PDB file of N, CA and C in Angstrom:
ATOM      1  N   MET I 328       0.599  -1.101  -9.967  1.00 81.00           N
ATOM      2  CA  MET I 328       0.152   0.178 -10.479  1.00 81.00           C
ATOM      3  C   MET I 328       0.872   1.278  -9.710  1.00 81.00           C
ATOM      4  N   GLN I 329       1.339   2.277 -10.428  1.00 78.00           N
ATOM      5  CA  GLN I 329       2.001   3.419  -9.803  1.00 78.00           C
ATOM      6  C   GLN I 329       1.030   4.595  -9.724  1.00 78.00           C
ATOM      7  N   PRO I 330       1.063   5.345  -8.616  1.00 83.00           N
ATOM      8  CA  PRO I 330       0.210   6.536  -8.538  1.00 83.00           C
ATOM      9  C   PRO I 330       0.661   7.567  -9.559  1.00 83.00           C
ATOM     10  N   LYS I 331      -0.246   8.433  -9.917  1.00 78.00           N
ATOM     11  CA  LYS I 331       0.056   9.478 -10.887  1.00 78.00           C
ATOM     12  C   LYS I 331       0.442  10.755 -10.140  1.00 78.00           C
ATOM     13  N   PRO I 332       1.715  11.143 -10.187  1.00 77.00           N
ATOM     14  CA  PRO I 332       2.156  12.295  -9.394  1.00 77.00           C
ATOM     15  C   PRO I 332       1.483  13.605  -9.797  1.00 77.00           C
ATOM     16  N   GLU I 333       1.066  13.713 -11.039  1.00 72.00           N
ATOM     17  CA  GLU I 333       0.459  14.968 -11.494  1.00 72.00           C
ATOM     18  C   GLU I 333      -1.009  15.103 -11.087  1.00 72.00           C
ATOM     19  N   GLN I 334      -1.589  14.046 -10.552  1.00 74.00           N
ATOM     20  CA  GLN I 334      -3.007  14.069 -10.198  1.00 74.00           C
ATOM     21  C   GLN I 334      -3.233  14.652  -8.810  1.00 74.00           C
ATOM     22  N   GLU I 335      -4.359  15.308  -8.655  1.00 85.00           N
ATOM     23  CA  GLU I 335      -4.734  15.852  -7.365  1.00 85.00           C
ATOM     24  C   GLU I 335      -5.026  14.716  -6.383  1.00 85.00           C
ATOM     25  N   ARG I 336      -4.579  14.908  -5.145  1.00 90.00           N
ATOM     26  CA  ARG I 336      -4.785  13.912  -4.097  1.00 90.00           C
ATOM     27  C   ARG I 336      -5.955  14.318  -3.226  1.00 90.00           C
ATOM     28  N   ALA I 337      -6.802  13.336  -2.891  1.00 94.00           N
ATOM     29  CA  ALA I 337      -7.896  13.563  -1.949  1.00 94.00           C
ATOM     30  C   ALA I 337      -7.615  12.676  -0.736  1.00 94.00           C
ATOM     31  N   PRO I 338      -7.209  13.271   0.398  1.00 96.00           N
ATOM     32  CA  PRO I 338      -6.875  12.456   1.565  1.00 96.00           C
ATOM     33  C   PRO I 338      -8.066  11.646   2.047  1.00 96.00           C
ATOM     34  N   VAL I 339      -7.795  10.429   2.505  1.00 97.00           N
ATOM     35  CA  VAL I 339      -8.807   9.591   3.133  1.00 97.00           C
ATOM     36  C   VAL I 339      -8.708   9.858   4.631  1.00 97.00           C
ATOM     37  N   ALA I 340      -9.827  10.175   5.252  1.00 97.00           N
ATOM     38  CA  ALA I 340      -9.848  10.496   6.679  1.00 97.00           C
ATOM     39  C   ALA I 340      -9.291   9.334   7.502  1.00 97.00           C
ATOM     40  N   GLU I 341      -8.557   9.677   8.549  1.00 95.00           N
ATOM     41  CA  GLU I 341      -7.962   8.663   9.426  1.00 95.00           C
ATOM     42  C   GLU I 341      -9.014   7.688   9.962  1.00 95.00           C
ATOM     43  N   ALA I 342     -10.203   8.192  10.254  1.00 97.00           N
ATOM     44  CA  ALA I 342     -11.284   7.350  10.776  1.00 97.00           C
ATOM     45  C   ALA I 342     -11.787   6.347   9.733  1.00 97.00           C
ATOM     46  N   ALA I 343     -11.508   6.588   8.453  1.00 98.00           N
ATOM     47  CA  ALA I 343     -11.955   5.697   7.387  1.00 98.00           C
ATOM     48  C   ALA I 343     -10.876   4.689   6.991  1.00 98.00           C
ATOM     49  N   VAL I 344      -9.777   4.655   7.745  1.00 98.00           N
ATOM     50  CA  VAL I 344      -8.683   3.722   7.466  1.00 98.00           C
ATOM     51  C   VAL I 344      -8.536   2.765   8.648  1.00 98.00           C
ATOM     52  N   ASP I 345      -8.644   1.474   8.372  1.00 98.00           N
ATOM     53  CA  ASP I 345      -8.416   0.439   9.385  1.00 98.00           C
ATOM     54  C   ASP I 345      -6.996  -0.073   9.176  1.00 98.00           C
ATOM     55  N   ALA I 346      -6.075   0.362  10.048  1.00 98.00           N
ATOM     56  CA  ALA I 346      -4.675  -0.046   9.947  1.00 98.00           C
ATOM     57  C   ALA I 346      -4.299  -1.048  11.029  1.00 98.00           C
ATOM     58  N   SER I 347      -5.283  -1.690  11.629  1.00 97.00           N
ATOM     59  CA  SER I 347      -5.034  -2.610  12.741  1.00 97.00           C
ATOM     60  C   SER I 347      -4.225  -3.843  12.324  1.00 97.00           C
ATOM     61  N   LEU I 348      -4.174  -4.165  11.034  1.00 97.00           N
ATOM     62  CA  LEU I 348      -3.422  -5.327  10.562  1.00 97.00           C
ATOM     63  C   LEU I 348      -1.993  -4.975  10.155  1.00 97.00           C
ATOM     64  N   LEU I 349      -1.619  -3.697  10.279  1.00 97.00           N
ATOM     65  CA  LEU I 349      -0.264  -3.268   9.944  1.00 97.00           C
ATOM     66  C   LEU I 349       0.656  -3.437  11.147  1.00 97.00           C
ATOM     67  N   PRO I 350       1.952  -3.703  10.892  1.00 96.00           N
ATOM     68  CA  PRO I 350       2.904  -3.751  12.005  1.00 96.00           C
ATOM     69  C   PRO I 350       3.006  -2.387  12.686  1.00 96.00           C
ATOM     70  N   ARG I 351       3.393  -2.402  13.933  1.00 95.00           N
ATOM     71  CA  ARG I 351       3.561  -1.158  14.688  1.00 95.00           C
ATOM     72  C   ARG I 351       4.573  -0.262  13.983  1.00 95.00           C
ATOM     73  N   GLY I 352       4.237   1.024  13.857  1.00 94.00           N
ATOM     74  CA  GLY I 352       5.125   1.993  13.231  1.00 94.00           C
ATOM     75  C   GLY I 352       5.017   2.082  11.716  1.00 94.00           C
ATOM     76  N   TYR I 353       4.206   1.238  11.097  1.00 96.00           N
ATOM     77  CA  TYR I 353       4.049   1.261   9.634  1.00 96.00           C
ATOM     78  C   TYR I 353       3.254   2.503   9.250  1.00 96.00           C
ATOM     79  N   PRO I 354       3.599   3.183   8.145  1.00 95.00           N
ATOM     80  CA  PRO I 354       2.837   4.368   7.729  1.00 95.00           C
ATOM     81  C   PRO I 354       1.371   4.048   7.449  1.00 95.00           C
ATOM     82  N   LYS I 355       0.501   5.003   7.748  1.00 96.00           N
ATOM     83  CA  LYS I 355      -0.949   4.788   7.593  1.00 96.00           C
ATOM     84  C   LYS I 355      -1.599   5.837   6.686  1.00 96.00           C
ATOM     85  N   LYS I 356      -0.805   6.572   5.938  1.00 96.00           N
ATOM     86  CA  LYS I 356      -1.326   7.630   5.076  1.00 96.00           C
ATOM     87  C   LYS I 356      -1.955   7.030   3.812  1.00 96.00           C
ATOM     88  N   VAL I 357      -3.209   7.435   3.538  1.00 98.00           N
ATOM     89  CA  VAL I 357      -3.958   6.932   2.384  1.00 98.00           C
ATOM     90  C   VAL I 357      -4.649   8.111   1.707  1.00 98.00           C
ATOM     91  N   TRP I 358      -4.684   8.097   0.370  1.00 97.00           N
ATOM     92  CA  TRP I 358      -5.414   9.108  -0.377  1.00 97.00           C
ATOM     93  C   TRP I 358      -5.966   8.482  -1.648  1.00 97.00           C
ATOM     94  N   THR I 359      -6.817   9.215  -2.335  1.00 97.00           N
ATOM     95  CA  THR I 359      -7.372   8.728  -3.598  1.00 97.00           C
ATOM     96  C   THR I 359      -6.979   9.658  -4.732  1.00 97.00           C
ATOM     97  N   GLN I 360      -7.065   9.129  -5.930  1.00 96.00           N
ATOM     98  CA  GLN I 360      -6.852   9.886  -7.168  1.00 96.00           C
ATOM     99  C   GLN I 360      -7.917   9.435  -8.166  1.00 96.00           C
ATOM    100  N   ASP I 361      -7.957  10.075  -9.308  1.00 94.00           N
ATOM    101  CA  ASP I 361      -8.914   9.721 -10.380  1.00 94.00           C
ATOM    102  C   ASP I 361     -10.345   9.680  -9.875  1.00 94.00           C
ATOM    103  N   GLY I 362     -10.757  10.703  -9.118  1.00 94.00           N
ATOM    104  CA  GLY I 362     -12.132  10.778  -8.634  1.00 94.00           C
ATOM    105  C   GLY I 362     -12.487   9.675  -7.651  1.00 94.00           C
ATOM    106  N   GLY I 363     -11.486   9.136  -6.954  1.00 96.00           N
ATOM    107  CA  GLY I 363     -11.734   8.088  -5.966  1.00 96.00           C
ATOM    108  C   GLY I 363     -11.584   6.681  -6.495  1.00 96.00           C
ATOM    109  N   ALA I 364     -11.293   6.530  -7.787  1.00 96.00           N
ATOM    110  CA  ALA I 364     -11.177   5.200  -8.383  1.00 96.00           C
ATOM    111  C   ALA I 364      -9.812   4.554  -8.143  1.00 96.00           C
ATOM    112  N   VAL I 365      -8.838   5.348  -7.693  1.00 97.00           N
ATOM    113  CA  VAL I 365      -7.511   4.830  -7.374  1.00 97.00           C
ATOM    114  C   VAL I 365      -7.232   5.129  -5.906  1.00 97.00           C
ATOM    115  N   VAL I 366      -6.870   4.088  -5.155  1.00 98.00           N
ATOM    116  CA  VAL I 366      -6.482   4.255  -3.757  1.00 98.00           C
ATOM    117  C   VAL I 366      -4.965   4.149  -3.689  1.00 98.00           C
ATOM    118  N   VAL I 367      -4.355   5.139  -3.028  1.00 97.00           N
ATOM    119  CA  VAL I 367      -2.901   5.181  -2.890  1.00 97.00           C
ATOM    120  C   VAL I 367      -2.568   5.127  -1.398  1.00 97.00           C
ATOM    121  N   ALA I 368      -1.617   4.276  -1.044  1.00 98.00           N
ATOM    122  CA  ALA I 368      -1.165   4.167   0.340  1.00 98.00           C
ATOM    123  C   ALA I 368       0.346   4.341   0.364  1.00 98.00           C
ATOM    124  N   THR I 369       0.864   4.691   1.527  1.00 97.00           N
ATOM    125  CA  THR I 369       2.299   4.798   1.702  1.00 97.00           C
ATOM    126  C   THR I 369       2.826   3.430   2.105  1.00 97.00           C
ATOM    127  N   GLY I 370       3.718   2.885   1.288  1.00 97.00           N
ATOM    128  CA  GLY I 370       4.329   1.597   1.589  1.00 97.00           C
ATOM    129  C   GLY I 370       5.624   1.791   2.356  1.00 97.00           C
ATOM    130  N   GLN I 371       6.244   0.683   2.725  1.00 97.00           N
ATOM    131  CA  GLN I 371       7.533   0.730   3.407  1.00 97.00           C
ATOM    132  C   GLN I 371       8.415  -0.357   2.824  1.00 97.00           C
ATOM    133  N   GLU I 372       9.619   0.032   2.428  1.00 96.00           N
ATOM    134  CA  GLU I 372      10.589  -0.921   1.912  1.00 96.00           C
ATOM    135  C   GLU I 372      11.970  -0.506   2.404  1.00 96.00           C
ATOM    136  N   GLY I 373      12.906  -1.410   2.303  1.00 91.00           N
ATOM    137  CA  GLY I 373      14.244  -1.065   2.752  1.00 91.00           C
ATOM    138  C   GLY I 373      15.275  -2.020   2.217  1.00 91.00           C
ATOM    139  N   GLY I 374      16.531  -1.561   2.215  1.00 88.00           N
ATOM    140  CA  GLY I 374      17.611  -2.417   1.755  1.00 88.00           C
ATOM    141  C   GLY I 374      17.325  -2.981   0.391  1.00 88.00           C
ATOM    142  N   CYS I 375      17.206  -4.290   0.302  1.00 91.00           N
ATOM    143  CA  CYS I 375      16.968  -4.975  -0.979  1.00 91.00           C
ATOM    144  C   CYS I 375      15.483  -5.172  -1.286  1.00 91.00           C
ATOM    145  N   SER I 376      14.597  -4.838  -0.355  1.00 94.00           N
ATOM    146  CA  SER I 376      13.178  -5.135  -0.556  1.00 94.00           C
ATOM    147  C   SER I 376      12.488  -4.057  -1.389  1.00 94.00           C
ATOM    148  N   LYS I 377      11.382  -4.458  -2.009  1.00 96.00           N
ATOM    149  CA  LYS I 377      10.529  -3.556  -2.797  1.00 96.00           C
ATOM    150  C   LYS I 377       9.085  -3.791  -2.377  1.00 96.00           C
ATOM    151  N   VAL I 378       8.298  -2.732  -2.350  1.00 98.00           N
ATOM    152  CA  VAL I 378       6.905  -2.852  -1.938  1.00 98.00           C
ATOM    153  C   VAL I 378       5.980  -2.567  -3.125  1.00 98.00           C
ATOM    154  N   HIS I 379       4.859  -3.257  -3.161  1.00 98.00           N
ATOM    155  CA  HIS I 379       3.793  -2.957  -4.113  1.00 98.00           C
ATOM    156  C   HIS I 379       2.466  -3.231  -3.408  1.00 98.00           C
ATOM    157  N   ALA I 380       1.387  -2.736  -3.988  1.00 98.00           N
ATOM    158  CA  ALA I 380       0.052  -2.916  -3.401  1.00 98.00           C
ATOM    159  C   ALA I 380      -0.758  -3.891  -4.242  1.00 98.00           C
ATOM    160  N   GLU I 381      -1.572  -4.694  -3.545  1.00 98.00           N
ATOM    161  CA  GLU I 381      -2.502  -5.604  -4.203  1.00 98.00           C
ATOM    162  C   GLU I 381      -3.895  -5.357  -3.645  1.00 98.00           C
ATOM    163  N   LEU I 382      -4.866  -5.309  -4.523  1.00 98.00           N
ATOM    164  CA  LEU I 382      -6.252  -5.161  -4.108  1.00 98.00           C
ATOM    165  C   LEU I 382      -6.782  -6.549  -3.753  1.00 98.00           C
ATOM    166  N   ALA I 383      -7.036  -6.788  -2.459  1.00 98.00           N
ATOM    167  CA  ALA I 383      -7.443  -8.115  -2.001  1.00 98.00           C
ATOM    168  C   ALA I 383      -8.947  -8.300  -1.997  1.00 98.00           C
ATOM    169  N   GLU I 384      -9.689  -7.205  -1.785  1.00 97.00           N
ATOM    170  CA  GLU I 384     -11.143  -7.341  -1.649  1.00 97.00           C
ATOM    171  C   GLU I 384     -11.813  -5.990  -1.879  1.00 97.00           C
ATOM    172  N   GLN I 385     -12.996  -6.034  -2.511  1.00 98.00           N
ATOM    173  CA  GLN I 385     -13.848  -4.849  -2.685  1.00 98.00           C
ATOM    174  C   GLN I 385     -15.274  -5.256  -2.326  1.00 98.00           C
ATOM    175  N   THR I 386     -15.843  -4.601  -1.317  1.00 98.00           N
ATOM    176  CA  THR I 386     -17.232  -4.869  -0.959  1.00 98.00           C
ATOM    177  C   THR I 386     -17.973  -3.537  -0.923  1.00 98.00           C
ATOM    178  N   ALA I 387     -19.228  -3.579  -0.576  1.00 97.00           N
ATOM    179  CA  ALA I 387     -20.034  -2.359  -0.504  1.00 97.00           C
ATOM    180  C   ALA I 387     -19.588  -1.449   0.645  1.00 97.00           C
ATOM    181  N   ASP I 388     -18.927  -2.024   1.674  1.00 97.00           N
ATOM    182  CA  ASP I 388     -18.547  -1.187   2.816  1.00 97.00           C
ATOM    183  C   ASP I 388     -17.048  -1.004   3.012  1.00 97.00           C
ATOM    184  N   HIS I 389     -16.207  -1.786   2.305  1.00 98.00           N
ATOM    185  CA  HIS I 389     -14.763  -1.589   2.462  1.00 98.00           C
ATOM    186  C   HIS I 389     -13.982  -2.118   1.262  1.00 98.00           C
ATOM    187  N   VAL I 390     -12.730  -1.670   1.176  1.00 98.00           N
ATOM    188  CA  VAL I 390     -11.760  -2.240   0.242  1.00 98.00           C
ATOM    189  C   VAL I 390     -10.549  -2.652   1.071  1.00 98.00           C
ATOM    190  N   LYS I 391      -9.970  -3.791   0.740  1.00 98.00           N
ATOM    191  CA  LYS I 391      -8.790  -4.276   1.458  1.00 98.00           C
ATOM    192  C   LYS I 391      -7.587  -4.192   0.537  1.00 98.00           C
ATOM    193  N   VAL I 392      -6.562  -3.477   1.004  1.00 98.00           N
ATOM    194  CA  VAL I 392      -5.333  -3.288   0.249  1.00 98.00           C
ATOM    195  C   VAL I 392      -4.208  -3.965   1.018  1.00 98.00           C
ATOM    196  N   VAL I 393      -3.497  -4.884   0.347  1.00 98.00           N
ATOM    197  CA  VAL I 393      -2.365  -5.567   0.960  1.00 98.00           C
ATOM    198  C   VAL I 393      -1.084  -4.927   0.436  1.00 98.00           C
ATOM    199  N   LEU I 394      -0.239  -4.478   1.361  1.00 98.00           N
ATOM    200  CA  LEU I 394       1.051  -3.895   1.032  1.00 98.00           C
ATOM    201  C   LEU I 394       2.082  -5.018   1.104  1.00 98.00           C
ATOM    202  N   VAL I 395       2.553  -5.459  -0.053  1.00 98.00           N
ATOM    203  CA  VAL I 395       3.425  -6.625  -0.155  1.00 98.00           C
ATOM    204  C   VAL I 395       4.874  -6.170  -0.285  1.00 98.00           C
ATOM    205  N   GLU I 396       5.699  -6.584   0.685  1.00 97.00           N
ATOM    206  CA  GLU I 396       7.126  -6.270   0.635  1.00 97.00           C
ATOM    207  C   GLU I 396       7.869  -7.522   0.185  1.00 97.00           C
ATOM    208  N   GLU I 397       8.480  -7.443  -1.007  1.00 96.00           N
ATOM    209  CA  GLU I 397       9.208  -8.577  -1.571  1.00 96.00           C
ATOM    210  C   GLU I 397      10.694  -8.425  -1.263  1.00 96.00           C
ATOM    211  N   THR I 398      11.271  -9.469  -0.663  1.00 94.00           N
ATOM    212  CA  THR I 398      12.690  -9.484  -0.321  1.00 94.00           C
ATOM    213  C   THR I 398      13.339 -10.665  -1.028  1.00 94.00           C
ATOM    214  N   PRO I 399      14.479 -10.419  -1.718  1.00 92.00           N
ATOM    215  CA  PRO I 399      15.155 -11.527  -2.394  1.00 92.00           C
ATOM    216  C   PRO I 399      15.706 -12.535  -1.385  1.00 92.00           C
ATOM    217  N   GLU I 400      15.692 -13.799  -1.775  1.00 89.00           N
ATOM    218  CA  GLU I 400      16.217 -14.866  -0.934  1.00 89.00           C
ATOM    219  C   GLU I 400      17.238 -15.642  -1.744  1.00 89.00           C
ATOM    220  N   PRO I 401      18.490 -15.743  -1.344  1.00 84.00           N
ATOM    221  CA  PRO I 401      19.064 -15.105  -0.170  1.00 84.00           C
ATOM    222  C   PRO I 401      19.212 -13.599  -0.403  1.00 84.00           C
ATOM    223  N   PRO I 402      19.202 -12.809   0.696  1.00 74.00           N
ATOM    224  CA  PRO I 402      19.170 -11.357   0.551  1.00 74.00           C
ATOM    225  C   PRO I 402      20.434 -10.728  -0.014  1.00 74.00           C
ATOM    226  N   GLY I 403      21.596 -11.310   0.192  1.00 80.00           N
ATOM    227  CA  GLY I 403      22.831 -10.699  -0.305  1.00 80.00           C
ATOM    228  C   GLY I 403      23.177  -9.465   0.509  1.00 80.00           C
ATOM    229  N   VAL I 404      23.965  -8.573  -0.082  1.00 86.00           N
ATOM    230  CA  VAL I 404      24.380  -7.350   0.601  1.00 86.00           C
ATOM    231  C   VAL I 404      23.313  -6.276   0.370  1.00 86.00           C
ATOM    232  N   CYS I 405      22.756  -5.745   1.471  1.00 87.00           N
ATOM    233  CA  CYS I 405      21.689  -4.754   1.372  1.00 87.00           C
ATOM    234  C   CYS I 405      22.003  -3.559   2.275  1.00 87.00           C
ATOM    235  N   THR I 406      21.531  -2.403   1.896  1.00 85.00           N
ATOM    236  CA  THR I 406      21.677  -1.222   2.739  1.00 85.00           C
ATOM    237  C   THR I 406      20.667  -1.296   3.877  1.00 85.00           C
ATOM    238  N   MET I 407      20.831  -0.458   4.865  1.00 84.00           N
ATOM    239  CA  MET I 407      19.952  -0.462   6.038  1.00 84.00           C
ATOM    240  C   MET I 407      18.955   0.701   6.001  1.00 84.00           C
ATOM    241  N   ASP I 408      18.683   1.267   4.847  1.00 91.00           N
ATOM    242  CA  ASP I 408      17.776   2.407   4.749  1.00 91.00           C
ATOM    243  C   ASP I 408      16.321   1.955   4.644  1.00 91.00           C
ATOM    244  N   LEU I 409      15.412   2.852   5.014  1.00 93.00           N
ATOM    245  CA  LEU I 409      13.981   2.640   4.829  1.00 93.00           C
ATOM    246  C   LEU I 409      13.475   3.668   3.835  1.00 93.00           C
ATOM    247  N   ARG I 410      12.568   3.235   2.962  1.00 96.00           N
ATOM    248  CA  ARG I 410      11.947   4.136   1.994  1.00 96.00           C
ATOM    249  C   ARG I 410      10.436   3.991   2.134  1.00 96.00           C
ATOM    250  N   TYR I 411       9.722   5.057   1.806  1.00 96.00           N
ATOM    251  CA  TYR I 411       8.261   5.078   1.958  1.00 96.00           C
ATOM    252  C   TYR I 411       7.606   5.501   0.642  1.00 96.00           C
ATOM    253  N   PRO I 412       7.623   4.634  -0.371  1.00 96.00           N
ATOM    254  CA  PRO I 412       7.035   5.001  -1.656  1.00 96.00           C
ATOM    255  C   PRO I 412       5.514   4.878  -1.657  1.00 96.00           C
ATOM    256  N   PRO I 413       4.848   5.715  -2.434  1.00 97.00           N
ATOM    257  CA  PRO I 413       3.403   5.546  -2.610  1.00 97.00           C
ATOM    258  C   PRO I 413       3.142   4.369  -3.549  1.00 97.00           C
ATOM    259  N   VAL I 414       2.141   3.566  -3.206  1.00 97.00           N
ATOM    260  CA  VAL I 414       1.731   2.431  -4.042  1.00 97.00           C
ATOM    261  C   VAL I 414       0.223   2.510  -4.234  1.00 97.00           C
ATOM    262  N   ALA I 415      -0.261   2.081  -5.384  1.00 97.00           N
ATOM    263  CA  ALA I 415      -1.666   2.318  -5.733  1.00 97.00           C
ATOM    264  C   ALA I 415      -2.365   1.064  -6.233  1.00 97.00           C
ATOM    265  N   VAL I 416      -3.697   1.062  -6.076  1.00 98.00           N
ATOM    266  CA  VAL I 416      -4.558   0.024  -6.640  1.00 98.00           C
ATOM    267  C   VAL I 416      -5.732   0.704  -7.335  1.00 98.00           C
ATOM    268  N   GLN I 417      -6.210   0.093  -8.404  1.00 98.00           N
ATOM    269  CA  GLN I 417      -7.357   0.577  -9.166  1.00 98.00           C
ATOM    270  C   GLN I 417      -8.615  -0.119  -8.665  1.00 98.00           C
ATOM    271  N   LEU I 418      -9.642   0.646  -8.324  1.00 98.00           N
ATOM    272  CA  LEU I 418     -10.913   0.084  -7.871  1.00 98.00           C
ATOM    273  C   LEU I 418     -11.881  -0.046  -9.040  1.00 98.00           C
ATOM    274  N   ASP I 419     -12.871  -0.906  -8.883  1.00 97.00           N
ATOM    275  CA  ASP I 419     -13.922  -1.047  -9.892  1.00 97.00           C
ATOM    276  C   ASP I 419     -14.859   0.158  -9.882  1.00 97.00           C
ATOM    277  N   ALA I 420     -15.009   0.771  -8.708  1.00 97.00           N
ATOM    278  CA  ALA I 420     -15.871   1.950  -8.541  1.00 97.00           C
ATOM    279  C   ALA I 420     -15.198   2.864  -7.525  1.00 97.00           C
ATOM    280  N   PRO I 421     -15.508   4.166  -7.540  1.00 98.00           N
ATOM    281  CA  PRO I 421     -14.890   5.088  -6.579  1.00 98.00           C
ATOM    282  C   PRO I 421     -15.061   4.639  -5.130  1.00 98.00           C
ATOM    283  N   LEU I 422     -14.093   5.000  -4.306  1.00 98.00           N
ATOM    284  CA  LEU I 422     -14.087   4.616  -2.901  1.00 98.00           C
ATOM    285  C   LEU I 422     -15.300   5.166  -2.157  1.00 98.00           C
ATOM    286  N   ASP I 423     -15.643   6.415  -2.392  1.00 96.00           N
ATOM    287  CA  ASP I 423     -16.762   7.090  -1.718  1.00 96.00           C
ATOM    288  C   ASP I 423     -16.681   6.904  -0.207  1.00 96.00           C
ATOM    289  N   ALA I 424     -17.714   6.376   0.444  1.00 96.00           N
ATOM    290  CA  ALA I 424     -17.766   6.277   1.908  1.00 96.00           C
ATOM    291  C   ALA I 424     -17.214   4.953   2.439  1.00 96.00           C
ATOM    292  N   ARG I 425     -16.669   4.130   1.549  1.00 98.00           N
ATOM    293  CA  ARG I 425     -16.145   2.842   2.018  1.00 98.00           C
ATOM    294  C   ARG I 425     -14.883   3.019   2.858  1.00 98.00           C
ATOM    295  N   LYS I 426     -14.658   2.089   3.752  1.00 98.00           N
ATOM    296  CA  LYS I 426     -13.481   2.069   4.609  1.00 98.00           C
ATOM    297  C   LYS I 426     -12.333   1.409   3.841  1.00 98.00           C
ATOM    298  N   VAL I 427     -11.101   1.833   4.123  1.00 98.00           N
ATOM    299  CA  VAL I 427      -9.910   1.208   3.556  1.00 98.00           C
ATOM    300  C   VAL I 427      -9.261   0.365   4.646  1.00 98.00           C
ATOM    301  N   VAL I 428      -9.119  -0.934   4.388  1.00 98.00           N
ATOM    302  CA  VAL I 428      -8.462  -1.846   5.319  1.00 98.00           C
ATOM    303  C   VAL I 428      -7.064  -2.123   4.760  1.00 98.00           C
ATOM    304  N   LEU I 429      -6.035  -1.826   5.570  1.00 98.00           N
ATOM    305  CA  LEU I 429      -4.658  -2.037   5.149  1.00 98.00           C
ATOM    306  C   LEU I 429      -4.076  -3.258   5.849  1.00 98.00           C
ATOM    307  N   GLU I 430      -3.340  -4.046   5.080  1.00 98.00           N
ATOM    308  CA  GLU I 430      -2.643  -5.208   5.628  1.00 98.00           C
ATOM    309  C   GLU I 430      -1.251  -5.241   5.013  1.00 98.00           C
ATOM    310  N   GLN I 431      -0.284  -5.769   5.739  1.00 98.00           N
ATOM    311  CA  GLN I 431       1.091  -5.876   5.230  1.00 98.00           C
ATOM    312  C   GLN I 431       1.484  -7.338   5.186  1.00 98.00           C
ATOM    313  N   ARG I 432       2.225  -7.713   4.129  1.00 97.00           N
ATOM    314  CA  ARG I 432       2.681  -9.093   3.991  1.00 97.00           C
ATOM    315  C   ARG I 432       4.116  -9.086   3.466  1.00 97.00           C
ATOM    316  N   ASP I 433       4.959  -9.927   4.047  1.00 96.00           N
ATOM    317  CA  ASP I 433       6.330 -10.109   3.582  1.00 96.00           C
ATOM    318  C   ASP I 433       6.381 -11.345   2.694  1.00 96.00           C
ATOM    319  N   VAL I 434       7.090 -11.236   1.558  1.00 96.00           N
ATOM    320  CA  VAL I 434       7.230 -12.349   0.631  1.00 96.00           C
ATOM    321  C   VAL I 434       8.697 -12.483   0.266  1.00 96.00           C
ATOM    322  N   LYS I 435       9.208 -13.703   0.314  1.00 94.00           N
ATOM    323  CA  LYS I 435      10.588 -13.992  -0.131  1.00 94.00           C
ATOM    324  C   LYS I 435      10.520 -14.400  -1.598  1.00 94.00           C
ATOM    325  N   VAL I 436      11.385 -13.807  -2.415  1.00 93.00           N
ATOM    326  CA  VAL I 436      11.419 -14.147  -3.841  1.00 93.00           C
ATOM    327  C   VAL I 436      12.825 -14.650  -4.190  1.00 93.00           C
ATOM    328  N   PRO I 437      12.939 -15.696  -4.997  1.00 91.00           N
ATOM    329  CA  PRO I 437      14.267 -16.212  -5.343  1.00 91.00           C
ATOM    330  C   PRO I 437      15.040 -15.198  -6.173  1.00 91.00           C
ATOM    331  N   ARG I 438      16.323 -15.163  -5.945  1.00 81.00           N
ATOM    332  CA  ARG I 438      17.209 -14.256  -6.732  1.00 81.00           C
ATOM    333  C   ARG I 438      17.357 -14.763  -8.131  1.00 81.00           C
TER     334      ARG I 438
END
């Protein structure tokens, strides 16, 4: 799911984001759209890789968003740049006071 650029963003407070499962230096910016029903996070990708978000869990007290970076295997010739695109997930109900737990996962995909 792609975030809607024309929609108003509601930042999620830093205290409401658990980024302890992210690698050091990974972006931790999170916001909501669509009245809190869409959670958007800043992903990280580079060279040949692409990032997308997956909704791993929704409970009464938190939602878990996995930022999946897919890299082709074998990688081939890739640039050394980093990009930070917004990636989004649709919730069953607005985020409200729930915490956002972020996790990052690397996946190799065949060319």
